[in-house]
Amino acid sequence: MQEKVEAQPILSMNSVEVLYDNVMLAIKGVSIQVPKGEMIALLGSNGAGKSTTLKAISGLLKAERGRVSRGEIRFNGTDITEMLAQNRVELGICHVIEGRRVFEHLTPDENLTAAAPTGMSRSDLSGEKEKIYNYFPRLAERRNSLAGYLSGGEQQMLAIGRALVTQPSLLMLDEPSLGLAPFLVAEIFGILQKINKEEGMSVLLVEQNALAALEIVSEGYLIENGRVVMNGTAEALKSNSDIQEFYLGGGEGTDFHNVKHYSRRKRWLS
Amino acid sequence: MDWVFLSELAINGALTGLLYSLFAIGLVLIYKASSVPNLAQGGLTMVGAYVVLALSHDAGLPLWVAIPLGAVIMFALGFGIERVALRRLAGRPVVMILMLTLGLDIFLRGTTLAIWGGTSRSMELGVSYEPLFVGDIFVSRIHLVGAAVTIAFFVAFMLFFRTRTGVKLRAIADDYMASWSVGISVERGVGLSWALASVVALGAGVIWGEIQGVDQSLSLLLLKGLTVAVLGGLDSILGAVIAGLILGIVENVGADFLDPLVGGGSRELIVAAVLILTVMIRPHGLFGRHDIERV
Ligand SMILES: Nc1ncnc2c1ncn2[C@@H]1O[C@H](COP(=O)(O)OP(=O)(O)O)[C@@H](O)[C@H]1O
Ligand SMILES: [Mg+2]
């Protein structure tokens, strides 16, 4: 870990434990820092505790009968551990939840309207929408059709655009690449990078697709069984042999086959 | 075939049907927000009627004051129900919320019985009972007024759901979790839906109270209201209006044919048949939305 002589991080999470239903310990003392204006990845396999970590930060745990039972979460220095989700969005934290979850029976335009902060003026909202449509031209074309009929990639873009309307200073994304073709992942990650550069927005990116994620972030954390097991710059992680073998698909180990096998089976079952 | 008589049956059936729609619009508003048919909608309708009676007859206010003031009281009551009862059930199985609405209905009936007793009282809106002839066809004035109230609510809600607040309510109806994730106050939205449904209940209570008198039996309107809401698709306000028209016409015309054959009581059979057939043949109703499936 490097010495903290630089500016205060936008997000700092210290030894956080999360309990679901008061019994199920899902993460066990996770500490993560997001420096201002940086893009950070949180990597790990299924069930490692990535989504739980994001929900602890956004306050969405409560909706799933979960709570932070130890540790604290600070946003720009303010303790937000017990704050309502709604107030955290007002502070500037927005969480693009797993599985896209756009408002299917609303148009993309209405999806953006729904997310507008209560105080935002009509002209600010339309300015904000135009900005988002500039980032995602595919959305602009389909702004008046039902969001439920958009393609997976378009829905992911809409989910991100919808989060941008809340004007976050920290955007958290939960597996945005899931189920998307590689060219779409590249397109979406490219846009995220562009927004990060142009607006100085900090990003916390949760991914199983470590290969794609490590291309755009500066630093990453690896989480396993509810614990951070590795932390380093993107370069360091990319060259780490464990990461290469298990997460970048470089090795021919059994784990790699298991992952493939699992996803194939899942498709049959769903 | 007596065409004049048949059209009279159909037109009056349609007007009565729109009064069922008025009731059903309240059910739809709550179904959109809470994903349950509100079994207390009948209770709320009855309370709405009693509140207006209390303000006009007991407190002596003129109707044009009593009705808007009653609407404000019902609005607050709807919000209160979310705050006091529903919020505690967040995250529990939907069937628990359904049971809560049943309990609420029983509670409301008991409360009005305790306060105002069980004798039927009349609303005295002052709508004339002089026959009104449109051409050769006789129509009831109070039904005409009620139908106009329904249309007014319908138009108001169509416009409301295009406003920013309305869009947020539709978002809540789509996905609670996604709504929370972008800072929408789901609790306030659900409260607002209950508040609006309670105001609609007051509208229905005043009209139906005028037609059949104000007592606990007003809460039984739930059965026909629910049939209309299910036929319309439970989550569609337009569906509630069209389904009301259909049920009203089928019931009135059908009963005229069937009553001589079965010796009365065929109205209930027709309503039952519509409800059962809808659920069996078209569970999403005429306008209910399916979950969108992409291939
Ligand atoms: N709502 C919940 N209730 C109980 N346990 C949960 C809930 N959500 C997740 N968990 C458990 O917490 C652990 C971490 O899950 P999650 O954070 O979703 O992992 P990831 O996002 O890395 O796949 C898993 O063991 C999972 O079963
Ligand atoms: Mg997850």
Coordinates of C-alpha atoms in Angstrom, one line a residue, chain B residues 30-245:
Chain B
I30 CA -52.5 1.3 -5.9
Y31 CA -51.8 -1.8 -8.0
K32 CA -49.2 0.1 -10.0
A33 CA -47.4 1.3 -6.8
S34 CA -47.8 -1.7 -4.5
S35 CA -48.4 -4.7 -6.8
V36 CA -51.5 -5.7 -4.9
P37 CA -55.2 -5.3 -5.5
N38 CA -56.2 -3.0 -2.6
L39 CA -58.9 -4.9 -0.8
A40 CA -59.5 -1.8 1.3
Q41 CA -60.6 0.3 -1.7
G42 CA -64.2 -0.4 -0.8
G43 CA -63.5 0.7 2.7
L44 CA -61.9 3.9 1.5
T45 CA -64.8 4.6 -0.8
M46 CA -67.2 4.3 2.2
V47 CA -65.0 6.5 4.4
G48 CA -64.9 9.1 1.6
A49 CA -68.7 9.2 1.6
Y50 CA -68.8 9.5 5.4
V51 CA -66.2 12.2 5.5
V52 CA -68.3 14.3 3.0
L53 CA -71.4 13.6 5.0
A54 CA -69.8 14.6 8.2
L55 CA -68.5 17.9 6.7
S56 CA -71.7 18.8 4.9
H57 CA -74.6 17.4 7.1
D58 CA -73.0 17.3 10.5
A59 CA -70.7 20.4 10.3
G60 CA -73.0 22.3 8.0
L61 CA -70.6 23.2 5.3
P62 CA -71.8 23.7 1.8
L63 CA -71.0 20.8 -0.6
W64 CA -68.6 22.9 -2.7
V65 CA -66.5 23.3 0.5
A66 CA -67.2 19.8 2.0
I67 CA -66.1 17.9 -1.1
P68 CA -62.7 19.6 -1.7
L69 CA -62.0 19.6 2.0
G70 CA -62.9 15.9 2.2
A71 CA -60.5 15.3 -0.7
V72 CA -57.7 16.9 1.3
I73 CA -58.5 14.7 4.3
M74 CA -58.6 11.6 2.1
F75 CA -55.3 12.6 0.5
A76 CA -53.7 12.8 3.9
L77 CA -55.3 9.5 5.0
G78 CA -53.8 7.7 2.0
F79 CA -50.3 9.1 2.8
G80 CA -50.8 8.1 6.4
I81 CA -51.6 4.5 5.5
E82 CA -48.3 4.2 3.7
R83 CA -46.4 5.9 6.5
V84 CA -47.9 3.9 9.4
A85 CA -48.6 0.5 7.9
L86 CA -47.1 -0.2 4.5
R87 CA -43.6 1.1 5.1
R88 CA -43.1 -1.6 7.7
L89 CA -43.9 -4.3 5.2
A90 CA -41.1 -3.2 2.7
G91 CA -39.4 -6.3 1.4
R92 CA -41.9 -8.8 2.8
P93 CA -43.9 -11.1 0.5
V94 CA -46.6 -9.3 -1.5
V95 CA -49.3 -11.5 0.0
M96 CA -48.6 -9.9 3.4
I97 CA -49.4 -6.5 1.9
L98 CA -52.6 -8.0 0.4
M99 CA -53.6 -9.3 3.9
L100 CA -52.8 -5.8 5.3
T101 CA -55.3 -4.2 2.9
L102 CA -57.9 -6.8 4.0
G103 CA -57.3 -5.9 7.6
L104 CA -57.5 -2.2 6.7
D105 CA -60.9 -2.8 5.0
I106 CA -62.3 -4.5 8.1
F107 CA -60.9 -1.8 10.3
L108 CA -62.4 1.0 8.2
R109 CA -65.8 -0.6 8.3
G110 CA -65.6 -1.1 12.0
T111 CA -64.6 2.5 12.6
T112 CA -67.4 4.0 10.6
L113 CA -69.9 1.7 12.3
A114 CA -68.6 2.9 15.7
I115 CA -68.7 6.6 14.8
W116 CA -71.7 6.9 12.5
G117 CA -73.7 3.7 13.1
G118 CA -75.1 1.4 10.5
T119 CA -78.3 3.2 9.3
S120 CA -78.2 4.2 5.8
R121 CA -78.0 8.0 5.3
S122 CA -78.6 9.9 2.1
M123 CA -76.0 12.1 0.5
E124 CA -78.3 14.8 -0.9
L125 CA -76.1 16.1 -3.6
G126 CA -79.2 18.0 -5.0
V127 CA -79.0 16.3 -8.4
S128 CA -82.6 16.2 -9.8
Y129 CA -84.4 12.9 -10.2
E130 CA -86.6 14.3 -12.9
P131 CA -86.4 12.0 -15.9
L132 CA -84.0 13.2 -18.5
F133 CA -84.8 12.2 -22.1
V134 CA -82.2 12.1 -24.8
G135 CA -84.4 11.6 -27.8
D136 CA -86.6 8.6 -26.7
I137 CA -84.0 7.3 -24.3
F138 CA -84.4 7.8 -20.5
V139 CA -81.1 8.4 -18.7
S140 CA -80.4 9.0 -15.0
R141 CA -78.9 12.4 -14.2
I142 CA -76.8 11.3 -11.3
H143 CA -75.3 8.5 -13.5
L144 CA -74.5 11.1 -16.1
V145 CA -72.8 13.3 -13.5
G146 CA -70.9 10.3 -12.2
A147 CA -69.7 9.4 -15.7
A148 CA -68.5 12.9 -16.2
V149 CA -66.5 12.7 -12.9
T150 CA -65.0 9.4 -14.1
I151 CA -63.9 11.0 -17.4
A152 CA -62.5 14.0 -15.6
F153 CA -60.4 11.8 -13.3
F154 CA -59.3 9.7 -16.3
V155 CA -58.1 12.8 -18.3
A156 CA -56.4 14.2 -15.2
F157 CA -54.5 11.0 -14.6
M158 CA -53.5 10.7 -18.2
L159 CA -52.0 14.2 -18.0
F160 CA -50.5 13.6 -14.6
F161 CA -48.5 10.5 -15.7
R162 CA -46.7 12.6 -18.3
T163 CA -45.4 15.1 -15.7
R164 CA -42.1 14.5 -14.0
T165 CA -43.7 13.3 -10.8
G166 CA -46.0 11.0 -12.8
V167 CA -43.0 9.6 -14.7
K168 CA -41.3 8.9 -11.4
L169 CA -44.4 7.0 -10.2
R170 CA -44.4 4.9 -13.4
A171 CA -40.7 4.2 -12.7
I172 CA -41.5 3.0 -9.2
A173 CA -44.3 0.8 -10.7
D174 CA -41.6 -0.8 -12.9
D175 CA -38.8 -1.4 -10.5
Y176 CA -38.3 -0.4 -6.9
M177 CA -34.6 -1.3 -6.7
A178 CA -33.7 0.6 -9.8
S179 CA -35.8 3.6 -8.5
W180 CA -33.9 3.7 -5.3
S181 CA -30.6 3.4 -7.2
V182 CA -31.2 6.8 -8.8
G183 CA -32.5 8.5 -5.7
I184 CA -36.2 8.3 -6.3
S185 CA -38.1 8.2 -3.0
V186 CA -40.1 5.0 -3.5
E187 CA -41.8 5.4 -0.1
R188 CA -43.1 8.9 -1.0
G189 CA -44.2 7.7 -4.4
V190 CA -46.1 4.8 -2.9
G191 CA -47.6 7.2 -0.4
L192 CA -48.7 9.5 -3.2
S193 CA -50.3 6.7 -5.1
W194 CA -52.3 5.8 -2.0
A195 CA -53.2 9.4 -1.5
L196 CA -54.5 9.8 -5.1
A197 CA -56.4 6.5 -4.8
S198 CA -58.0 7.8 -1.7
V199 CA -59.1 10.9 -3.4
V200 CA -60.6 8.8 -6.2
A201 CA -62.3 6.8 -3.5
L202 CA -64.0 10.0 -2.2
G203 CA -65.2 10.7 -5.7
A204 CA -66.7 7.2 -6.0
G205 CA -68.1 7.4 -2.5
V206 CA -69.9 10.6 -3.1
I207 CA -71.5 9.4 -6.4
W208 CA -72.3 5.9 -5.2
G209 CA -73.5 7.3 -1.8
E210 CA -76.0 9.4 -3.7
I211 CA -77.2 6.4 -5.7
Q212 CA -77.5 3.8 -3.0
G213 CA -77.3 5.7 0.3
V214 CA -74.3 5.9 2.6
D215 CA -73.7 2.9 4.8
Q216 CA -71.2 0.0 5.2
S217 CA -72.5 -1.7 2.1
L218 CA -70.6 0.8 0.0
S219 CA -67.5 -1.2 0.7
L220 CA -69.1 -4.1 -1.3
L221 CA -68.5 -2.2 -4.5
L222 CA -65.1 -3.8 -4.3
L223 CA -66.4 -6.9 -6.0
K224 CA -67.5 -5.1 -9.1
G225 CA -64.6 -2.7 -9.0
L226 CA -62.2 -5.6 -8.8
T227 CA -63.9 -7.4 -11.7
V228 CA -63.5 -4.2 -13.8
A229 CA -59.9 -3.7 -12.8
V230 CA -59.0 -7.3 -13.6
L231 CA -60.7 -7.2 -17.0
G232 CA -58.9 -3.9 -17.8
G233 CA -55.6 -5.4 -16.8
L234 CA -55.1 -4.2 -13.2
D235 CA -52.4 -1.7 -14.1
S236 CA -54.1 0.3 -16.9
I237 CA -56.3 3.3 -16.2
L238 CA -57.5 3.3 -19.8
G239 CA -58.2 -0.4 -19.3
A240 CA -60.3 0.3 -16.2
V241 CA -62.4 2.8 -18.2
I242 CA -63.0 0.5 -21.2
A243 CA -63.6 -2.5 -19.0
G244 CA -66.1 -0.6 -16.9
L245 CA -68.0 0.3 -20.1

